[in-house]
């Protein structure tokens, strides 16, 4: 199927999402889907233990097959499959199907025709909503994109290794580029490698809409086959979102159902046009529209990064009406976020400090970043034009860039900001005027005209008008709610000091 659902210009004009509703695709409330307590009680003491034991037995039975088949394989090439490896592959498919049968997925309805790897190297699957989305992966033994840490999971890590995953190394700041290069290398192998099954949403949602796709699966510019998933169960016990029941509770509730349904539909192969080949974002958006139409779900003009920002935690959590949400969208569109690493931020901070209070117009700002003029760049510049005179303080841009790129490390951003603004040092600690501290906080949070007097008072033992980095950090760690109390916006969410999400998963660390 070759079609261009929308042009590049139309795609660039997509509307800004309703920020107040940002977290809705990531939330699941059991108040509307909690099964009857009587059924849960009976199943918990009868069927549930049996299913757990059978599931564990099948996984342990599959492990030696996967381990033996993985021995002696090259990591960079695919060897011709011998007869015994083919037999192992068949055995593993049977065992994995048995595993899902034990969890209550007694039959899997498959619609459409899967295309062979020689014709379509990449399968794009949506919506991604649960770890039970692994069912189609194990049925096809397709490769997936997963984090390196998944390989260390006992038993399951060996099964993942068998399907030759594309690994994401979190500790490598160049990992994103390397992952894309590996996907491109495998996609252009003329079917020698297994198909790569990618969840382009990049995170789990509650299937209320299809969020914006990440472009990784579409960068090779080759045909893809969209695959849509449905869970037509009366009670939704499978959805695993950032805010909602945890993995263990979902597993328990799902195994306490008499039967669980899943439907996998292979849509016609989507062949990109020349325009889409040169614009992966357009390609991704058009495939997303095709999949949303098949699912009869609305398009939600949000990205994974938008959702992460809306759920930020800690004493410097970001308000839902923060300008950083729009800023994040703009830098993603220009490809700036993907290129931003700690050394790059340090270099930009050094250049911004040399400019000090020199303010740049749009032309100078474009030259400073080494980017051509564009509507998106103009929007970024306008976000920091506080005085309305067409000029900005580049230090504010660097602070905002660090804030969205290092969401889980706000103190690193705060230290970077102090180093750019410092007038002098006391005991090897950066010192700022209290007015500069307010400017730093507003840039980090994407707000303006806020009252941080209570925080400033707590950060300085004596009212000298000068604040050290150590003093401010100490005040924030001692009383995390000080920033939130100074915010005048009604949509500021409560800030949590825990590094874990409400469902027991580490915040902002999900990779798919």
Short mmCIF file of C-alpha atoms in Angstrom, two decimals:
data_model
loop_
_atom_site.label_atom_id
_atom_site.label_comp_id
_atom_site.label_asym_id
_atom_site.label_seq_id
_atom_site.Cartn_x
_atom_site.Cartn_y
_atom_site.Cartn_z
CA UNK A 1 0.00 0.00 0.00
CA UNK A 2 1.51 3.27 -1.05
CA UNK A 3 -0.21 6.39 0.15
CA UNK A 4 0.65 9.73 1.62
CA UNK A 5 -1.97 10.52 4.23
CA UNK A 6 -0.76 14.05 4.70
CA UNK A 7 1.91 16.27 3.22
CA UNK A 8 5.00 17.52 5.02
CA UNK A 9 3.52 21.00 5.40
CA UNK A 10 0.27 19.67 6.82
CA UNK A 11 2.16 17.46 9.23
CA UNK A 12 4.26 20.36 10.50
CA UNK A 13 1.07 22.23 11.35
CA UNK A 14 -0.19 19.63 13.84
CA UNK A 15 -1.94 21.24 16.79
CA UNK A 16 -0.46 21.63 20.25
CA UNK A 17 -1.92 19.12 22.73
CA UNK A 18 -4.11 20.06 25.64
CA UNK A 19 -1.49 20.11 28.36
CA UNK A 20 -4.02 19.56 31.12
CA UNK A 21 -4.77 16.14 29.64
CA UNK A 22 -1.13 15.11 29.08
CA UNK A 23 -1.05 12.23 31.54
CA UNK A 24 -4.40 10.67 30.50
CA UNK A 25 -2.90 8.12 28.04
CA UNK A 26 -0.63 6.91 30.85
CA UNK A 27 -3.28 6.45 33.53
CA UNK A 28 -5.42 3.45 34.40
CA UNK A 29 -7.98 3.39 37.16
CA UNK A 30 -9.28 0.04 38.35
CA UNK A 31 -12.50 1.61 39.63
CA UNK A 32 -14.17 0.89 36.29
CA UNK A 33 -12.58 -2.47 35.55
CA UNK A 34 -12.11 -4.21 38.90
CA UNK A 35 -13.42 -7.77 38.62
CA UNK A 36 -15.97 -9.04 41.16
CA UNK A 37 -14.21 -9.75 44.45
CA UNK A 38 -15.85 -13.16 44.73
CA UNK A 39 -14.33 -14.32 41.45
CA UNK A 40 -10.92 -12.92 42.39
CA UNK A 41 -11.09 -14.61 45.77
CA UNK A 42 -12.00 -18.02 44.34
CA UNK A 43 -9.53 -17.85 41.46
CA UNK A 44 -6.72 -16.67 43.76
CA UNK A 45 -6.82 -19.88 45.81
CA UNK A 46 -7.68 -22.30 43.01
CA UNK A 47 -6.70 -21.43 39.43
CA UNK A 48 -4.06 -18.74 40.08
CA UNK A 49 -1.50 -20.95 41.89
CA UNK A 50 -1.85 -23.65 39.24
CA UNK A 51 -1.34 -21.17 36.41
CA UNK A 52 1.71 -19.65 38.10
CA UNK A 53 3.31 -23.07 38.53
CA UNK A 54 2.56 -24.09 34.95
CA UNK A 55 3.87 -20.80 33.58
CA UNK A 56 7.09 -21.14 35.55
CA UNK A 57 7.47 -24.78 34.45
CA UNK A 58 7.06 -23.94 30.75
CA UNK A 59 9.57 -21.07 31.00
CA UNK A 60 12.11 -23.32 32.68
CA UNK A 61 11.47 -25.97 30.02
CA UNK A 62 12.07 -23.41 27.25
CA UNK A 63 15.31 -22.10 28.76
CA UNK A 64 17.67 -24.96 27.73
CA UNK A 65 16.36 -24.82 24.15
CA UNK A 66 17.01 -21.08 23.90
CA UNK A 67 20.39 -21.40 25.62
CA UNK A 68 21.59 -24.22 23.33
CA UNK A 69 20.41 -22.44 20.17
CA UNK A 70 22.21 -19.23 21.21
CA UNK A 71 25.59 -20.92 21.66
CA UNK A 72 28.21 -20.21 19.03
CA UNK A 73 26.21 -17.59 17.18
CA UNK A 74 27.85 -14.50 15.76
CA UNK A 75 26.55 -11.20 17.09
CA UNK A 76 27.17 -9.33 13.86
CA UNK A 77 25.94 -11.81 11.26
CA UNK A 78 23.28 -14.45 10.68
CA UNK A 79 24.54 -17.92 9.90
CA UNK A 80 22.54 -20.37 7.73
CA UNK A 81 20.08 -22.13 10.03
CA UNK A 82 20.92 -25.80 10.50
CA UNK A 83 18.29 -28.52 10.86
CA UNK A 84 18.65 -28.79 14.62
CA UNK A 85 18.29 -25.02 15.08
CA UNK A 86 15.11 -25.11 13.01
CA UNK A 87 13.81 -27.89 15.23
CA UNK A 88 14.67 -25.83 18.31
CA UNK A 89 12.84 -22.85 16.81
CA UNK A 90 9.70 -24.93 16.32
CA UNK A 91 9.94 -26.31 19.85
CA UNK A 92 10.33 -22.82 21.31
CA UNK A 93 7.30 -21.51 19.42
CA UNK A 94 5.21 -24.41 20.76
CA UNK A 95 6.48 -23.87 24.29
CA UNK A 96 5.87 -20.13 24.23
CA UNK A 97 2.36 -20.64 22.90
CA UNK A 98 1.83 -23.10 25.76
CA UNK A 99 3.10 -20.48 28.20
CA UNK A 100 0.49 -17.95 27.11
CA UNK A 101 -2.17 -20.66 27.20
CA UNK A 102 -1.28 -21.21 30.85
CA UNK A 103 -1.85 -17.51 31.57
CA UNK A 104 -5.40 -17.69 30.21
CA UNK A 105 -4.84 -16.67 26.58
CA UNK A 106 -6.40 -19.88 25.34
CA UNK A 107 -6.63 -18.80 21.73
CA UNK A 108 -5.13 -15.95 19.78
CA UNK A 109 -7.11 -14.50 16.92
CA UNK A 110 -4.91 -13.49 13.99
CA UNK A 111 -6.24 -11.43 11.10
CA UNK A 112 -4.44 -10.50 7.92
CA UNK A 113 -1.34 -12.03 6.36
CA UNK A 114 2.17 -11.53 7.77
CA UNK A 115 4.65 -10.44 5.10
CA UNK A 116 7.98 -12.34 4.85
CA UNK A 117 11.24 -10.72 6.07
CA UNK A 118 12.53 -10.45 2.50
CA UNK A 119 9.61 -8.19 1.64
CA UNK A 120 9.18 -6.30 4.94
CA UNK A 121 12.10 -6.14 7.39
CA UNK A 122 10.24 -4.08 10.03
CA UNK A 123 6.89 -4.64 11.74
CA UNK A 124 5.40 -1.64 13.56
CA UNK A 125 3.05 -2.58 16.37
CA UNK A 126 0.57 -0.43 18.29
CA UNK A 127 -0.89 0.37 20.67
CA UNK A 128 1.70 -0.76 23.19
CA UNK A 129 -0.11 -1.18 26.49
CA UNK A 130 1.18 -4.19 28.41
CA UNK A 131 3.92 -6.76 28.78
CA UNK A 132 1.46 -9.26 27.29
CA UNK A 133 2.27 -7.55 23.98
CA UNK A 134 5.12 -10.08 23.95
CA UNK A 135 2.63 -12.66 22.66
CA UNK A 136 3.02 -11.74 18.96
CA UNK A 137 6.79 -11.48 19.44
CA UNK A 138 7.03 -15.07 20.68
CA UNK A 139 4.64 -16.28 17.99
CA UNK A 140 6.87 -14.92 15.21
CA UNK A 141 10.24 -15.00 17.00
CA UNK A 142 10.88 -11.50 15.62
CA UNK A 143 13.70 -9.40 16.99
CA UNK A 144 12.85 -6.48 19.26
CA UNK A 145 14.53 -3.31 20.47
CA UNK A 146 15.18 -3.61 24.18
CA UNK A 147 17.46 -2.27 26.90
CA UNK A 148 20.63 -4.15 27.78
CA UNK A 149 19.40 -4.71 31.33
CA UNK A 150 16.66 -7.03 30.02
CA UNK A 151 19.32 -9.60 29.15
CA UNK A 152 20.15 -10.07 32.83
CA UNK A 153 16.62 -11.19 33.79
CA UNK A 154 16.86 -14.86 34.84
CA UNK A 155 15.46 -17.28 32.21
CA UNK A 156 13.59 -14.55 30.34
CA UNK A 157 16.87 -12.86 29.40
CA UNK A 158 18.03 -16.05 27.66
CA UNK A 159 14.77 -16.19 25.70
CA UNK A 160 15.26 -12.57 24.66
CA UNK A 161 18.82 -13.33 23.59
CA UNK A 162 17.56 -16.10 21.32
CA UNK A 163 15.54 -13.69 19.15
CA UNK A 164 18.63 -11.51 18.49
CA UNK A 165 17.41 -8.19 19.96
CA UNK A 166 18.71 -4.75 19.06
CA UNK A 167 20.15 -3.63 22.37
CA UNK A 168 19.94 -0.12 23.82
CA UNK A 169 22.82 0.82 26.12
CA UNK A 170 21.57 3.41 28.61
CA UNK A 171 25.07 4.26 29.83
CA UNK A 172 26.22 5.11 26.31
CA UNK A 173 25.12 8.63 25.40
CA UNK A 174 25.57 7.74 21.74
CA UNK A 175 23.27 4.73 22.10
CA UNK A 176 20.37 6.23 20.18
CA UNK A 177 22.44 6.77 17.05
CA UNK A 178 23.98 3.31 17.30
CA UNK A 179 20.54 1.73 17.73
CA UNK A 180 19.23 3.45 14.61
CA UNK A 181 22.32 2.39 12.66
CA UNK A 182 21.83 -1.23 13.72
CA UNK A 183 18.16 -1.15 12.70
CA UNK A 184 19.18 0.25 9.31
CA UNK A 185 21.89 -2.39 8.89
CA UNK A 186 19.49 -5.24 9.59
CA UNK A 187 16.69 -3.74 7.53
CA UNK A 188 18.92 -3.53 4.46
CA UNK A 189 20.07 -7.18 4.75
CA UNK A 190 17.53 -8.45 2.17
CA UNK A 191 15.76 -10.69 4.68
CA UNK A 192 18.87 -12.37 6.14
CA UNK A 193 18.10 -11.08 9.63
CA UNK A 194 14.81 -11.83 11.42
CA UNK A 195 12.11 -9.18 11.16
CA UNK A 196 12.35 -6.44 13.76
CA UNK A 197 9.12 -5.87 15.67
CA UNK A 198 9.08 -2.28 16.95
CA UNK A 199 6.60 -0.50 19.20
CA UNK A 200 7.04 3.03 17.78
CA UNK A 201 5.07 4.71 20.58
CA UNK A 202 8.05 3.98 22.84
CA UNK A 203 5.98 3.46 25.99
CA UNK A 204 2.85 1.80 27.34
CA UNK A 205 -0.47 3.66 27.13
CA UNK A 206 -4.03 2.75 28.08
CA UNK A 207 -5.17 2.32 24.43
CA UNK A 208 -7.41 5.40 24.62
CA UNK A 209 -5.54 6.88 21.64
CA UNK A 210 -2.43 6.47 19.53
CA UNK A 211 0.37 8.78 20.64
CA UNK A 212 2.99 10.13 18.25
CA UNK A 213 5.45 7.57 16.90
CA UNK A 214 9.22 7.77 17.35
CA UNK A 215 10.96 7.78 13.95
CA UNK A 216 13.47 4.94 14.51
CA UNK A 217 11.49 2.29 12.61
CA UNK A 218 10.99 4.63 9.66
CA UNK A 219 14.50 6.03 9.17
CA UNK A 220 15.59 3.16 6.84
CA UNK A 221 12.86 4.33 4.41
CA UNK A 222 11.80 0.76 3.62
CA UNK A 223 8.29 -0.76 3.50
CA UNK A 224 6.83 -1.60 6.90
CA UNK A 225 3.90 -3.76 7.90
CA UNK A 226 1.63 -2.17 10.54
CA UNK A 227 0.33 -4.60 13.16
CA UNK A 228 -2.46 -3.59 15.54
CA UNK A 229 -3.31 -5.21 18.85
CA UNK A 230 -6.65 -5.47 20.58
CA UNK A 231 -7.63 -6.92 23.94
CA UNK A 232 -11.41 -7.38 23.64
CA UNK A 233 -11.94 -8.43 27.25
CA UNK A 234 -14.93 -7.39 29.31
CA UNK A 235 -12.60 -6.40 32.12
CA UNK A 236 -9.30 -4.68 31.38
CA UNK A 237 -6.73 -6.35 33.62
CA UNK A 238 -3.79 -6.29 31.18
CA UNK A 239 -3.03 -2.57 30.78
CA UNK A 240 0.26 -1.51 32.38
CA UNK A 241 0.64 2.26 32.40
CA UNK A 242 2.98 4.68 34.15
CA UNK A 243 0.22 5.61 36.60
CA UNK A 244 -1.89 2.67 37.67
CA UNK A 245 -1.60 -0.86 39.03
CA UNK A 246 1.86 -2.40 39.12
CA UNK A 247 3.19 -5.33 37.14
CA UNK A 248 2.55 -7.89 39.90
CA UNK A 249 -1.06 -6.79 40.39
CA UNK A 250 -1.74 -6.92 36.66
CA UNK A 251 -0.27 -10.41 36.48
CA UNK A 252 -2.39 -11.54 39.41
CA UNK A 253 -5.67 -10.05 38.10
CA UNK A 254 -5.08 -11.35 34.56
CA UNK A 255 -4.38 -14.90 35.72
CA UNK A 256 -7.53 -14.75 37.86
CA UNK A 257 -9.69 -14.42 34.73
CA UNK A 258 -11.30 -17.50 33.24
CA UNK A 259 -10.19 -16.44 29.77
CA UNK A 260 -8.17 -13.59 28.28
CA UNK A 261 -8.55 -12.49 24.67
CA UNK A 262 -6.05 -10.93 22.29
CA UNK A 263 -6.45 -10.08 18.62
CA UNK A 264 -3.51 -9.46 16.29
CA UNK A 265 -4.24 -7.87 12.92
CA UNK A 266 -1.62 -7.58 10.19
CA UNK A 267 -2.49 -4.60 8.00
CA UNK A 268 -1.41 -4.29 4.35
CA UNK A 269 2.25 -3.45 3.80
CA UNK A 270 2.87 0.30 3.74
CA UNK A 271 5.34 1.37 1.05
CA UNK A 272 6.68 4.89 1.62
CA UNK A 273 6.66 7.55 -1.07
CA UNK A 274 9.85 9.42 -1.99
CA UNK A 275 8.71 12.29 0.24
CA UNK A 276 8.25 9.93 3.18
CA UNK A 277 11.62 8.27 2.60
CA UNK A 278 13.30 11.65 3.00
CA UNK A 279 11.16 12.59 6.02
CA UNK A 280 10.93 9.78 8.64
CA UNK A 281 8.67 11.90 10.87
CA UNK A 282 6.13 12.26 8.05
CA UNK A 283 6.43 8.54 7.27
CA UNK A 284 5.80 7.69 10.94
CA UNK A 285 2.81 10.01 11.19
CA UNK A 286 1.14 8.59 8.09
CA UNK A 287 1.58 5.00 9.27
CA UNK A 288 0.18 6.08 12.63
CA UNK A 289 -2.93 7.43 10.91
CA UNK A 290 -3.44 4.14 9.08
CA UNK A 291 -3.15 2.17 12.33
CA UNK A 292 -5.41 4.54 14.28
CA UNK A 293 -8.07 4.19 11.58
CA UNK A 294 -7.90 0.39 11.78
CA UNK A 295 -8.14 0.56 15.57
CA UNK A 296 -10.91 3.20 15.45
CA UNK A 297 -8.93 5.23 17.98
CA UNK A 298 -8.20 8.97 17.96
CA UNK A 299 -4.74 10.34 17.29
CA UNK A 300 -3.20 11.87 20.40
CA UNK A 301 -0.66 14.49 19.42
CA UNK A 302 1.74 13.63 22.23
CA UNK A 303 5.21 12.16 22.30
CA UNK A 304 6.87 9.95 24.90
CA UNK A 305 8.99 12.93 25.94
CA UNK A 306 5.85 15.07 26.46
CA UNK A 307 4.42 12.41 28.74
CA UNK A 308 7.67 12.06 30.67
CA UNK A 309 7.75 15.81 31.26
CA UNK A 310 4.16 15.84 32.46
CA UNK A 311 4.98 13.13 35.01
CA UNK A 312 8.28 14.58 36.23
CA UNK A 313 8.99 14.10 39.89
CA UNK A 314 11.09 15.65 42.61
CA UNK A 315 11.44 19.14 44.12
CA UNK A 316 11.83 20.70 40.66
CA UNK A 317 8.98 18.87 38.92
CA UNK A 318 7.54 20.54 35.84
CA UNK A 319 4.07 22.09 35.85
CA UNK A 320 1.58 20.88 33.26
CA UNK A 321 1.26 24.37 31.80
CA UNK A 322 5.02 24.77 31.54
CA UNK A 323 6.47 26.27 28.37
CA UNK A 324 9.04 23.44 28.48
CA UNK A 325 6.40 21.16 26.97
CA UNK A 326 6.26 23.28 23.83
CA UNK A 327 10.04 23.77 23.95
CA UNK A 328 10.57 20.01 24.08
CA UNK A 329 8.38 19.50 21.04
CA UNK A 330 10.33 22.11 19.07
CA UNK A 331 13.79 20.77 19.88
CA UNK A 332 12.66 17.22 19.03
CA UNK A 333 11.43 18.47 15.68
CA UNK A 334 14.83 20.06 14.98
CA UNK A 335 16.66 16.93 16.15
CA UNK A 336 18.39 18.85 18.95
CA UNK A 337 17.29 16.60 21.80
CA UNK A 338 18.74 13.45 20.25
CA UNK A 339 22.11 15.18 19.80
CA UNK A 340 22.30 16.62 23.31
CA UNK A 341 24.80 14.89 25.60
CA UNK A 342 26.50 15.98 28.81
CA UNK A 343 29.67 17.13 26.97
CA UNK A 344 27.54 19.01 24.44
CA UNK A 345 25.66 20.77 27.26
CA UNK A 346 28.93 21.67 28.96
CA UNK A 347 30.22 23.16 25.71
CA UNK A 348 27.02 25.15 25.15
CA UNK A 349 27.13 26.40 28.74
CA UNK A 350 30.72 27.59 28.26
CA UNK A 351 29.78 29.49 25.11
CA UNK A 352 26.72 31.01 26.79
CA UNK A 353 28.80 32.14 29.78
CA UNK A 354 31.21 33.95 27.47
CA UNK A 355 28.27 35.89 26.05
CA UNK A 356 27.23 36.72 29.64
CA UNK A 357 24.33 39.18 29.40
CA UNK A 358 24.68 39.80 25.66
CA UNK A 359 21.28 39.06 24.17
CA UNK A 360 20.83 37.54 20.72
CA UNK A 361 18.29 38.25 18.03
CA UNK A 362 16.91 35.47 15.85
CA UNK A 363 19.69 35.78 13.23
CA UNK A 364 22.45 35.64 15.82
CA UNK A 365 20.69 32.80 17.67
CA UNK A 366 20.51 30.72 14.48
CA UNK A 367 24.19 31.41 13.85
CA UNK A 368 25.02 30.52 17.46
CA UNK A 369 23.34 27.10 17.10
CA UNK A 370 24.57 26.56 13.55
CA UNK A 371 21.02 26.04 12.30
CA UNK A 372 19.18 27.53 9.32
CA UNK A 373 16.21 29.81 9.82
CA UNK A 374 12.93 27.95 10.29
CA UNK A 375 9.52 28.47 11.80
CA UNK A 376 10.38 26.03 14.60
CA UNK A 377 13.60 27.86 15.49
CA UNK A 378 11.65 31.12 15.55
CA UNK A 379 9.19 29.59 18.02
CA UNK A 380 12.04 28.48 20.28
CA UNK A 381 13.53 31.99 20.18
CA UNK A 382 10.18 33.53 21.01
CA UNK A 383 9.79 31.34 24.11
CA UNK A 384 12.80 33.09 25.71
CA UNK A 385 12.02 36.62 24.52
CA UNK A 386 11.02 37.80 27.99
CA UNK A 387 11.19 41.52 27.21
CA UNK A 388 9.42 41.34 23.88
CA UNK A 389 12.26 43.11 22.05
CA UNK A 390 13.23 40.18 19.82
CA UNK A 391 16.35 39.26 21.82
CA UNK A 392 17.08 36.45 24.27
CA UNK A 393 19.58 35.44 26.93
CA UNK A 394 21.13 32.21 25.57
CA UNK A 395 21.80 30.99 29.09
CA UNK A 396 18.05 30.53 29.52
CA UNK A 397 17.95 28.35 26.40
CA UNK A 398 20.79 26.16 27.70
CA UNK A 399 19.08 25.75 31.08
CA UNK A 400 15.82 24.70 29.43
CA UNK A 401 17.67 22.29 27.11
CA UNK A 402 19.41 20.68 30.07
CA UNK A 403 16.15 20.50 32.03
CA UNK A 404 14.29 18.49 29.38
CA UNK A 405 17.27 16.33 28.35
CA UNK A 406 18.28 15.50 31.92
CA UNK A 407 14.84 15.20 33.43
CA UNK A 408 15.93 12.71 36.09
CA UNK A 409 18.92 14.88 37.11
CA UNK A 410 17.56 18.35 37.91
CA UNK A 411 20.44 19.10 40.28
CA UNK A 412 22.89 18.67 37.40
CA UNK A 413 20.92 21.32 35.51
CA UNK A 414 20.87 23.57 38.58
CA UNK A 415 24.66 23.30 38.97
CA UNK A 416 25.17 24.03 35.27
CA UNK A 417 22.98 27.12 35.58
CA UNK A 418 24.89 28.37 38.62
CA UNK A 419 28.16 27.99 36.72
CA UNK A 420 26.80 30.12 33.86
CA UNK A 421 25.40 32.85 36.10
CA UNK A 422 27.96 32.91 38.94
CA UNK A 423 29.43 36.31 39.83
CA UNK A 424 32.05 34.85 42.17
CA UNK A 425 32.76 31.77 44.29
CA UNK A 426 32.79 31.20 48.05
CA UNK A 427 34.55 28.09 49.38
CA UNK A 428 34.58 26.63 45.86
CA UNK A 429 30.81 27.10 45.60
CA UNK A 430 29.05 29.21 42.96
CA UNK A 431 27.31 32.35 44.21
CA UNK A 432 24.37 34.09 42.50
CA UNK A 433 22.27 37.14 43.15
CA UNK A 434 18.77 36.19 44.29
CA UNK A 435 17.29 37.78 41.12
CA UNK A 436 19.46 35.49 39.00
CA UNK A 437 18.33 32.48 41.05
CA UNK A 438 14.72 33.34 40.22
CA UNK A 439 15.64 33.57 36.53
CA UNK A 440 17.33 30.17 36.71
CA UNK A 441 14.36 28.52 38.42
CA UNK A 442 11.89 30.01 35.94
CA UNK A 443 13.98 28.74 33.03
CA UNK A 444 14.25 25.26 34.58
CA UNK A 445 10.51 25.06 35.21
CA UNK A 446 9.31 26.89 32.08
CA UNK A 447 7.28 29.46 34.04
CA UNK A 448 7.43 33.19 34.69
CA UNK A 449 6.42 35.73 37.34
CA UNK A 450 6.54 33.25 40.22
CA UNK A 451 7.09 33.92 43.91
CA UNK A 452 10.08 31.95 45.18
CA UNK A 453 10.70 34.19 48.22
CA UNK A 454 10.13 31.35 50.69
CA UNK A 455 12.71 29.17 48.91
CA UNK A 456 15.21 32.04 48.68
CA UNK A 457 14.81 32.72 52.39
CA UNK A 458 15.43 29.06 53.24
CA UNK A 459 18.52 28.95 50.98
CA UNK A 460 20.39 31.79 52.74
CA UNK A 461 20.97 31.76 56.51
CA UNK A 462 21.24 35.56 56.47
CA UNK A 463 19.36 37.92 54.12
CA UNK A 464 22.39 38.94 52.05
CA UNK A 465 20.73 38.72 48.63
CA UNK A 466 23.36 36.16 47.57
CA UNK A 467 22.74 32.43 47.32
CA UNK A 468 25.15 29.55 46.87
CA UNK A 469 24.48 26.40 44.90
CA UNK A 470 24.99 24.31 48.04
CA UNK A 471 22.56 26.44 50.02
CA UNK A 472 19.83 26.21 47.40
CA UNK A 473 20.29 22.49 46.90
CA UNK A 474 20.18 21.91 50.64
CA UNK A 475 16.93 23.87 50.95
CA UNK A 476 15.33 21.91 48.11
CA UNK A 477 16.39 18.56 49.55
CA UNK A 478 15.29 19.46 53.06
CA UNK A 479 11.85 20.71 51.99
CA UNK A 480 10.94 19.61 48.42
CA UNK A 481 7.60 21.44 48.46
CA UNK A 482 9.12 24.93 48.60
CA UNK A 483 9.11 25.39 44.82
CA UNK A 484 5.55 24.15 44.38
CA UNK A 485 4.29 26.53 47.07
CA UNK A 486 5.78 29.43 45.14
CA UNK A 487 4.06 28.49 41.89
CA UNK A 488 1.05 30.58 40.97
CA UNK A 489 -0.26 28.17 38.34
CA UNK A 490 -3.20 25.97 39.38
CA UNK A 491 -2.12 22.96 37.33
CA UNK A 492 1.16 22.31 39.13
CA UNK A 493 1.13 18.64 40.10
CA UNK A 494 2.22 17.41 43.51
CA UNK A 495 5.95 16.71 43.54
CA UNK A 496 7.26 13.38 44.74
CA UNK A 497 10.73 12.78 46.07
CA UNK A 498 10.69 9.09 45.18
CA UNK A 499 12.54 8.05 42.05
CA UNK A 500 9.94 5.39 41.35
CA UNK A 501 6.62 5.77 39.62
CA UNK A 502 3.37 4.84 41.30
CA UNK A 503 3.33 1.47 39.61
CA UNK A 504 6.72 0.44 40.90
CA UNK A 505 8.69 1.17 37.73
CA UNK A 506 11.60 3.60 37.71
CA UNK A 507 10.38 6.96 36.46
CA UNK A 508 11.28 7.90 32.88
CA UNK A 509 13.32 4.81 32.22
CA UNK A 510 11.10 2.81 29.93
CA UNK A 511 12.56 1.79 26.56
CA UNK A 512 10.77 -0.17 23.90
#
